[in-house]
Coordinates of C-alpha atoms in Angstrom, one line a residue:
M1 CA -0.1 0.0 0.0
K2 CA 1.4 3.4 -0.9
K3 CA 1.5 6.2 1.8
G4 CA 2.4 9.8 1.6
A5 CA 4.7 11.0 4.4
S6 CA 2.0 13.5 5.7
E7 CA -0.7 10.7 6.1
K8 CA -1.6 9.3 9.5
E9 CA -1.7 5.7 10.8
T10 CA -3.7 4.5 13.7
S11 CA -1.9 2.4 16.4
G12 CA -4.1 1.6 19.1
K13 CA -5.9 4.8 20.2
S14 CA -3.5 7.2 19.1
A15 CA -2.7 8.4 15.5
V16 CA 1.0 8.2 14.5
A17 CA 2.4 10.6 11.7
N18 CA 4.7 9.0 9.0
H19 CA 8.3 10.4 9.1
P20 CA 8.5 12.7 6.2
L21 CA 11.8 11.6 5.0
T22 CA 11.6 7.9 5.8
G23 CA 7.9 7.0 5.6
E24 CA 8.3 5.2 9.0
P25 CA 6.1 6.0 12.1
L26 CA 7.2 9.2 13.9
E27 CA 6.1 9.0 17.3
Q28 CA 7.8 11.9 18.9
T29 CA 5.7 14.8 20.2
D30 CA 8.3 17.3 19.7
P31 CA 10.5 16.3 16.7
G32 CA 12.0 19.7 16.5
P33 CA 13.4 21.1 13.2
V34 CA 15.1 19.2 10.3
F35 CA 18.9 19.5 10.8
M36 CA 21.1 19.3 7.5
V37 CA 24.6 18.8 8.6
M38 CA 27.6 19.0 6.2
V39 CA 29.7 15.8 6.8
N40 CA 33.3 15.9 5.6
N41 CA 34.3 13.1 3.1
H42 CA 38.0 13.7 2.8
P43 CA 40.0 10.4 3.2
D44 CA 41.5 11.8 6.4
A45 CA 37.7 12.3 7.7
R46 CA 36.9 8.6 7.4
P47 CA 35.3 6.8 9.1
Q48 CA 32.6 9.5 9.6
T49 CA 30.2 9.5 12.9
G50 CA 26.5 9.6 12.7
L51 CA 25.8 8.9 9.1
D52 CA 24.2 5.5 9.9
Q53 CA 21.6 7.5 11.8
A54 CA 20.8 10.0 9.2
D55 CA 17.2 9.6 7.8
M56 CA 18.5 10.9 4.3
V57 CA 21.9 11.7 2.9
V58 CA 22.8 13.4 -0.3
E59 CA 26.3 13.1 -1.6
A60 CA 27.8 15.5 -4.2
L61 CA 31.0 16.7 -5.3
T62 CA 32.9 19.9 -3.9
E63 CA 36.3 20.6 -5.2
G64 CA 38.5 18.2 -7.1
E65 CA 37.5 14.5 -6.6
I66 CA 36.1 14.9 -3.1
T67 CA 32.5 14.7 -2.2
R68 CA 30.5 15.9 0.8
F69 CA 27.5 14.7 2.5
A70 CA 24.4 16.7 3.4
A71 CA 23.1 14.5 6.2
F72 CA 19.4 15.0 7.1
Y73 CA 18.2 14.2 10.7
Y74 CA 14.5 14.7 12.0
G75 CA 13.3 13.7 15.2
H76 CA 16.6 12.5 16.7
Q77 CA 17.2 13.7 20.2
Q78 CA 20.9 13.2 20.4
G79 CA 23.8 11.6 18.5
I80 CA 27.3 12.5 17.6
V81 CA 27.8 13.9 13.9
G82 CA 31.0 14.5 12.2
P83 CA 33.5 15.6 11.0
V84 CA 31.5 18.9 10.1
R85 CA 32.7 20.8 7.1
S86 CA 31.8 23.9 5.0
I87 CA 28.8 24.4 2.8
R88 CA 28.3 25.4 -0.9
P89 CA 25.3 27.2 -2.5
Y90 CA 23.9 24.0 -4.1
Y91 CA 23.6 22.3 -0.8
L92 CA 21.3 25.2 0.2
D93 CA 18.9 24.3 -2.5
L94 CA 18.5 20.8 -0.8
R95 CA 17.3 22.5 2.6
E96 CA 14.6 24.3 0.9
G97 CA 11.9 21.8 1.1
P98 CA 12.4 20.6 4.8
Q99 CA 13.3 24.3 5.6
A100 CA 16.2 22.6 7.7
V101 CA 18.6 24.3 10.1
V102 CA 22.1 24.0 8.7
G103 CA 25.0 22.6 10.9
H104 CA 28.2 23.7 9.1
A105 CA 31.8 24.9 9.5
G106 CA 31.8 28.0 7.4
G107 CA 31.3 28.0 3.6
S108 CA 32.2 29.4 0.2
P109 CA 31.9 33.3 -0.1
Q110 CA 28.8 32.7 -2.4
A111 CA 27.2 30.3 0.3
L112 CA 27.8 32.5 3.2
K113 CA 26.4 35.5 1.3
R114 CA 23.3 33.7 0.3
M115 CA 22.8 32.6 3.9
D116 CA 23.1 36.1 5.1
E117 CA 20.8 37.6 2.5
Q118 CA 18.2 35.2 2.8
N119 CA 18.6 34.8 6.7
I120 CA 18.9 31.1 6.4
P121 CA 18.7 29.5 9.9
S122 CA 22.1 27.8 10.6
L123 CA 24.7 27.1 13.3
D124 CA 28.2 27.7 12.0
G125 CA 30.8 25.8 14.2
I126 CA 33.6 27.9 13.4
H127 CA 32.1 31.3 13.9
E128 CA 29.2 32.5 16.1
A129 CA 28.0 29.0 17.0
G130 CA 31.3 27.5 18.1
A131 CA 29.8 26.5 21.6
Y132 CA 27.8 23.8 19.9
F133 CA 30.7 22.0 18.3
Q134 CA 33.8 20.6 19.5
R135 CA 37.4 19.7 18.3
K136 CA 38.4 16.1 18.9
D137 CA 41.9 15.1 19.5
F138 CA 42.0 11.9 17.7
R139 CA 42.1 13.9 14.2
K140 CA 43.8 16.8 13.0
P141 CA 42.2 20.0 11.8
P142 CA 40.4 20.6 9.7
H143 CA 39.0 17.0 9.9
N144 CA 38.0 17.0 13.6
L145 CA 35.2 19.3 14.1
Y146 CA 32.1 17.4 15.7
T147 CA 28.9 18.2 17.0
D148 CA 25.7 16.4 18.6
L149 CA 22.2 16.6 17.6
S150 CA 21.3 17.4 21.2
Q151 CA 23.6 20.4 21.0
L152 CA 22.1 21.5 17.7
R153 CA 18.7 21.4 19.3
Q154 CA 20.1 23.4 22.2
G155 CA 21.6 25.9 19.8
V156 CA 18.3 26.4 18.0
I157 CA 16.8 27.4 21.3
Q158 CA 19.5 29.6 23.0
E159 CA 20.2 31.3 19.7
G160 CA 16.6 32.1 19.2
I161 CA 16.4 30.4 15.7
D162 CA 12.9 30.5 14.1
A163 CA 13.0 26.9 12.8
K164 CA 10.1 25.0 11.3
K165 CA 9.2 22.0 13.6
R166 CA 6.6 20.2 11.7
V167 CA 7.5 18.9 8.4
N168 CA 5.6 17.3 5.3
S169 CA 7.1 16.1 2.2
P170 CA 5.9 15.0 -1.2
Y171 CA 7.5 11.6 -1.0
V172 CA 5.6 8.4 -1.4
F173 CA 6.4 5.2 0.3
D174 CA 5.4 1.6 -0.5
S175 CA 6.9 -1.5 1.1
E176 CA 5.7 -3.6 -1.8
T177 CA 8.4 -4.9 -4.2
P178 CA 8.3 -3.2 -7.6
K179 CA 6.6 -5.3 -10.3
S180 CA 8.8 -7.8 -12.4
G181 CA 10.4 -6.3 -15.4
E182 CA 12.8 -4.2 -13.6
K183 CA 16.5 -4.9 -13.8
L184 CA 18.0 -6.7 -11.0
A185 CA 20.6 -4.5 -9.1
F186 CA 22.4 -6.6 -6.5
H187 CA 25.5 -4.4 -6.8
I188 CA 25.8 -0.8 -7.8
R189 CA 29.1 1.2 -8.8
I190 CA 28.9 5.0 -8.8
A191 CA 32.3 6.6 -10.2
Y192 CA 32.4 10.4 -9.2
H193 CA 36.0 10.6 -10.3
R194 CA 38.9 8.3 -11.6
L195 CA 40.2 8.7 -7.9
Y196 CA 37.0 8.1 -6.1
E197 CA 34.1 5.7 -6.4
V198 CA 31.2 4.3 -4.2
G199 CA 29.7 0.9 -4.3
Y200 CA 26.7 -1.0 -3.0
Q201 CA 25.8 -4.5 -2.2
Y202 CA 22.2 -5.7 -1.7
N203 CA 21.4 -7.7 1.2
Q204 CA 18.5 -10.0 0.3
A205 CA 17.9 -11.2 3.8
N206 CA 16.8 -7.7 5.2
G207 CA 16.3 -5.9 1.8
S208 CA 18.9 -3.1 2.4
Y209 CA 21.9 -1.8 0.4
I210 CA 25.3 -1.9 2.1
R211 CA 27.7 1.0 1.2
Y212 CA 31.4 0.7 0.2
T213 CA 33.7 3.4 -0.1
Q214 CA 36.7 2.7 -2.3
G215 CA 36.1 -0.9 -2.1
E216 CA 35.9 -1.2 1.5
K217 CA 32.7 -1.7 3.6
Q218 CA 32.1 1.8 5.2
L219 CA 31.3 1.7 8.9
D220 CA 30.2 4.2 11.4
G221 CA 33.1 5.6 13.2
K222 CA 31.4 5.1 16.7
T223 CA 29.1 2.4 16.3
K224 CA 30.9 0.3 13.9
H225 CA 27.7 -0.5 12.1
P226 CA 27.6 -0.7 8.3
L227 CA 26.1 2.1 6.6
S228 CA 23.0 0.6 5.0
M229 CA 19.8 2.1 3.6
K230 CA 16.5 0.9 1.8
N231 CA 16.8 3.1 -1.1
V232 CA 19.6 4.6 -3.3
L233 CA 18.9 7.5 -5.8
V234 CA 21.1 8.5 -8.4
I235 CA 20.3 11.7 -10.2
R236 CA 22.3 13.3 -13.2
T237 CA 22.5 17.0 -13.6
S238 CA 25.0 19.6 -14.9
H239 CA 28.3 20.3 -13.1
R240 CA 30.4 23.3 -13.8
V241 CA 33.7 24.5 -12.4
I242 CA 33.4 28.4 -11.6
D243 CA 36.7 29.4 -9.9
S244 CA 40.5 28.8 -9.6
S245 CA 39.7 26.9 -6.3
G246 CA 37.8 24.3 -8.3
R247 CA 34.5 25.1 -6.7
R248 CA 31.4 24.0 -8.7
E249 CA 28.1 25.0 -9.7
I250 CA 25.7 22.2 -9.6
D251 CA 22.1 22.4 -10.8
L252 CA 19.8 21.0 -8.3
T253 CA 16.7 23.2 -9.0
G254 CA 15.7 21.6 -12.3
S255 CA 15.1 18.0 -13.6
G256 CA 16.9 15.2 -15.3
K257 CA 17.5 11.6 -15.7
G258 CA 18.2 9.3 -12.8
M259 CA 17.9 5.8 -11.4
L260 CA 16.2 4.5 -8.2
F261 CA 17.4 1.3 -6.6
R262 CA 15.3 -0.5 -4.0
D263 CA 14.5 -4.0 -3.2
G264 CA 17.2 -5.3 -5.5
K265 CA 16.0 -3.6 -8.6
A266 CA 16.9 -0.6 -10.9
I267 CA 14.1 1.6 -11.8
S268 CA 14.6 4.2 -14.4
I269 CA 13.2 7.6 -13.3
Q270 CA 13.2 11.3 -13.9
W271 CA 14.1 13.7 -11.0
E272 CA 12.4 16.8 -10.4
N273 CA 12.7 19.8 -7.7
R274 CA 9.4 20.0 -6.3
N275 CA 9.1 22.9 -4.0
G276 CA 12.6 22.4 -2.7
W277 CA 12.4 18.7 -2.7
I278 CA 14.2 16.2 -4.9
V279 CA 11.8 13.7 -6.0
P280 CA 11.8 10.7 -8.3
V281 CA 9.2 10.7 -10.8
R282 CA 8.0 7.9 -13.2
D283 CA 5.2 8.2 -15.8
G284 CA 4.2 11.4 -14.3
E285 CA 3.8 10.3 -10.8
I286 CA 6.3 10.2 -7.9
A287 CA 8.0 6.9 -7.8
P288 CA 7.8 5.4 -4.2
F289 CA 10.6 4.8 -1.9
H290 CA 10.7 1.7 0.3
P291 CA 10.2 2.9 3.7
G292 CA 13.4 3.5 5.4
K293 CA 16.7 5.4 4.8
T294 CA 17.6 6.9 1.6
W295 CA 20.8 8.0 0.1
I296 CA 20.7 10.4 -2.9
H297 CA 24.0 10.4 -5.2
V298 CA 24.3 13.7 -7.4
I299 CA 26.6 13.0 -10.3
P300 CA 27.6 14.8 -13.6
E301 CA 25.3 14.1 -16.7
N302 CA 28.2 11.9 -18.0
G303 CA 29.1 10.4 -14.8
N304 CA 29.9 6.5 -14.6
L305 CA 27.0 4.5 -13.1
A306 CA 26.9 0.7 -13.5
Y307 CA 24.7 -2.1 -11.8
G308 CA 23.8 -5.8 -12.1
K309 CA 23.0 -9.0 -10.6
G310 CA 26.4 -10.5 -10.1

């Protein structure tokens, strides 16, 4: 049965809202705002902490061959996240739908200017909001700045940030396996650059994808749990280098081709930005996610994507 994220379920005598990012029950009476935390993916920042708890993660290139994660959390009361890194303008496009509070460590001049002009709610760990972030001594700067979701929640209150606390999304969720005819996708390979690639292996026992980075299973730095998710969405869009530092302009406000992987299958889709949300569309309708966590990969239009059964 398909369910929209804003619909209600009845459990006993109380109605339980569906989580807007995962489609699973959201029972918190005060979920607070959505947080979008910028997480470092430099080799010296791995393994990261807190990505295994994120409801949704978006991975996109920054400078050179390095990507960065925008990790979204809604309803989480606590949990260490990091290392935290700086923000770019196209990541701000991602926060528009959920109206997320941004947790970051500075940013490019264009991103900081936009945040100031649009009064985007944020907590900057290397400027005015440093009290809610800490440097850890087991890593060297700039790969050692961490925060905790409980600290970010505290920061929103103490700094008087006007943050949206109840969120609906356009996403549709359906636990039923897609109809036969889709191509099997038990393994996925995404090459962002000749020096950096990501892989996934499908676990048929629990219906989840397990993430690999540079050929190694990626574990959370604290829990040591493998990073796993129910959905892997790959979208193609234009990328353009805009300065001598290698900063990019990436179009996340339009539409394009993509592939949704779920239940061991590959589903060809179009992606669209609908009111600030990146959504998969097929035959004019929103393609449903399997209830659970989703990772979204933003790759160039000519980016290398491979998948198959073996």
